[in-house]
């Protein structure tokens, strides 16, 4: 769980997405490279003016948006200071099946994580012009983090 960080973004009042998504956005991200590269959901950081990443031990580090991929809905944020957190290896969500156990985690450590189970794989359309062909829907239940501790790509979708 050390690889999960909190993310807080401030968006200008006159930004195109401010009305629909707000000007203060909070969520989580996953450290995917040892140099502090963080994968998050893109709408958190689109048009962000300021980004702060927070570790489970309470440290806050500024970040900078590197990319937002409209097709996948993911965003990349680079920490502008040392996170000193391990990178979580990416896995492959295509192997997830109904009733597979997973962990849903947020920034803040183990007390911000729950055991869950996959209950559906289906299309998901968000009101913010967002479409996933095979979104993963979960419900509370038993869990594991995947073979060898690998995060399964797409769980955050």
Coordinates of C-alpha atoms in Angstrom, one line a residue:
X1 CA 0.0 0.0 0.0
X2 CA 3.0 2.3 0.2
X3 CA 2.8 2.9 -3.5
X4 CA -0.6 4.5 -3.3
X5 CA -0.6 8.3 -2.8
X6 CA -3.3 10.9 -2.2
X7 CA -3.7 13.5 -4.9
X8 CA -5.2 17.0 -4.6
X9 CA -5.5 19.3 -7.6
X10 CA -6.6 22.9 -7.9
X11 CA -8.2 24.0 -11.2
X12 CA -8.8 27.6 -12.2
X13 CA -12.4 28.9 -11.9
X14 CA -12.5 29.7 -15.6
X15 CA -11.2 26.3 -16.8
X16 CA -13.4 24.5 -19.3
X17 CA -14.0 21.5 -16.9
X18 CA -14.5 23.6 -13.8
X19 CA -18.3 23.7 -14.0
X20 CA -18.7 19.9 -14.5
X21 CA -15.8 18.6 -12.4
X22 CA -15.2 21.4 -9.9
X23 CA -12.1 23.4 -9.1
X24 CA -10.9 21.4 -6.1
X25 CA -10.4 17.7 -6.9
X26 CA -9.1 14.9 -4.7
X27 CA -8.3 11.3 -5.3
X28 CA -5.5 8.8 -5.4
X29 CA -2.7 7.7 -7.6
X30 CA -0.2 4.8 -7.9
X31 CA 3.6 5.3 -8.1
X32 CA 4.6 3.3 -11.2
X33 CA 8.2 4.4 -11.5
X34 CA 10.9 4.9 -8.8
X35 CA 11.5 8.5 -10.0
X36 CA 8.0 9.5 -8.7
X37 CA 5.9 9.0 -11.8
X38 CA 2.3 8.6 -10.6
X39 CA -0.7 7.1 -12.6
X40 CA -4.1 8.5 -11.7
X41 CA -7.5 9.0 -13.2
X42 CA -7.2 11.8 -15.7
X43 CA -10.2 13.9 -14.8
X44 CA -8.5 14.7 -11.5
X45 CA -5.7 16.5 -13.1
X46 CA -7.0 17.9 -16.4
X47 CA -6.5 21.6 -16.4
X48 CA -4.8 21.5 -13.0
X49 CA -2.9 24.6 -11.9
X50 CA -1.6 23.1 -8.7
X51 CA -1.1 19.4 -7.7
X52 CA 0.0 18.0 -4.4
X53 CA 0.8 14.3 -3.7
X54 CA 0.6 13.0 -0.2
X55 CA 2.2 9.8 1.2
X56 CA 0.7 7.6 3.9
X57 CA 3.3 8.9 6.4
X58 CA 1.9 12.5 5.9
X59 CA 4.5 14.0 3.6
X60 CA 3.2 16.4 0.9
X61 CA 5.1 16.8 -2.4
X62 CA 4.2 19.1 -5.3
X63 CA 3.5 17.4 -8.7
X64 CA 3.2 18.4 -12.3
X65 CA 0.8 16.9 -14.9
X66 CA 2.8 15.1 -17.7
X67 CA -0.1 13.7 -19.7
X68 CA -3.8 13.0 -19.9
X69 CA -4.9 10.2 -22.3
X70 CA -8.4 10.8 -23.5
X71 CA -8.8 7.3 -24.8
X72 CA -7.9 5.4 -21.5
X73 CA -8.9 8.2 -19.1
X74 CA -5.6 8.0 -17.3
X75 CA -3.3 10.8 -16.3
X76 CA 0.4 10.9 -15.4
X77 CA 1.8 13.2 -12.7
X78 CA 5.5 13.6 -12.0
X79 CA 6.4 14.3 -8.4
X80 CA 8.6 17.4 -8.2
X81 CA 10.3 16.2 -5.1
X82 CA 11.5 12.9 -3.7
X83 CA 8.6 10.6 -3.0
X84 CA 10.9 7.8 -1.8
X85 CA 8.1 5.3 -2.4
X86 CA 8.3 1.9 -4.2
X87 CA 6.8 1.6 -7.7
X88 CA 4.0 -0.9 -7.9
X89 CA 4.4 -3.2 -10.9
X90 CA 1.6 -3.0 -13.5
X91 CA -0.2 -6.2 -14.2
X92 CA -2.9 -7.1 -16.7
X93 CA -6.6 -6.6 -15.9
X94 CA -7.7 -8.5 -18.9
X95 CA -7.3 -11.7 -16.9
X96 CA -9.8 -10.6 -14.2
X97 CA -13.0 -12.6 -14.1
X98 CA -16.2 -12.4 -12.2
X99 CA -15.8 -13.2 -8.5
X100 CA -12.0 -12.7 -8.6
X101 CA -10.8 -11.0 -5.4
X102 CA -9.1 -7.6 -5.6
X103 CA -8.1 -4.7 -3.3
X104 CA -9.5 -1.2 -3.7
X105 CA -7.0 1.2 -2.2
X106 CA -6.7 4.9 -1.8
X107 CA -4.0 7.2 -0.5
X108 CA -3.5 7.0 3.3
X109 CA -2.3 3.5 3.9
X110 CA -4.0 0.2 4.8
X111 CA -6.9 1.8 6.6
X112 CA -7.9 3.3 3.3
X113 CA -8.1 0.0 1.5
X114 CA -10.9 -2.6 1.3
X115 CA -11.1 -6.2 0.1
X116 CA -13.4 -6.5 -2.8
X117 CA -14.6 -8.9 -5.5
X118 CA -15.2 -8.4 -9.2
X119 CA -19.0 -8.4 -9.8
X120 CA -19.2 -7.2 -13.5
X121 CA -17.2 -6.3 -16.6
X122 CA -19.2 -4.0 -18.9
X123 CA -19.3 -0.7 -20.7
X124 CA -19.3 2.4 -18.5
X125 CA -20.0 5.9 -19.7
X126 CA -19.3 8.9 -17.5
X127 CA -21.1 12.1 -17.8
X128 CA -17.8 13.9 -18.4
X129 CA -17.4 12.4 -21.9
X130 CA -15.7 9.3 -20.8
X131 CA -16.4 5.7 -22.2
X132 CA -14.8 2.5 -21.0
X133 CA -15.5 -0.6 -23.1
X134 CA -14.8 -3.1 -20.3
X135 CA -15.0 -1.3 -16.9
X136 CA -14.4 -3.4 -13.8
X137 CA -17.2 -3.2 -11.2
X138 CA -16.5 -4.4 -7.7
X139 CA -18.3 -5.0 -4.4
X140 CA -16.9 -5.7 -0.8
X141 CA -15.5 -9.2 -0.5
X142 CA -12.3 -11.3 -0.1
X143 CA -9.2 -10.0 -1.8
X144 CA -5.5 -10.3 -2.9
X145 CA -3.2 -7.9 -4.6
X146 CA -2.3 -10.2 -7.5
X147 CA 0.5 -12.6 -8.1
X148 CA 3.8 -11.3 -6.7
X149 CA 2.1 -8.1 -5.4
X150 CA 1.4 -6.8 -9.0
X151 CA -1.3 -4.2 -9.4
X152 CA -3.6 -5.4 -12.2
X153 CA -3.8 -2.7 -14.9
X154 CA -7.3 -1.2 -15.2
X155 CA -8.4 -1.7 -11.6
X156 CA -8.7 2.0 -11.1
X157 CA -11.0 2.3 -14.0

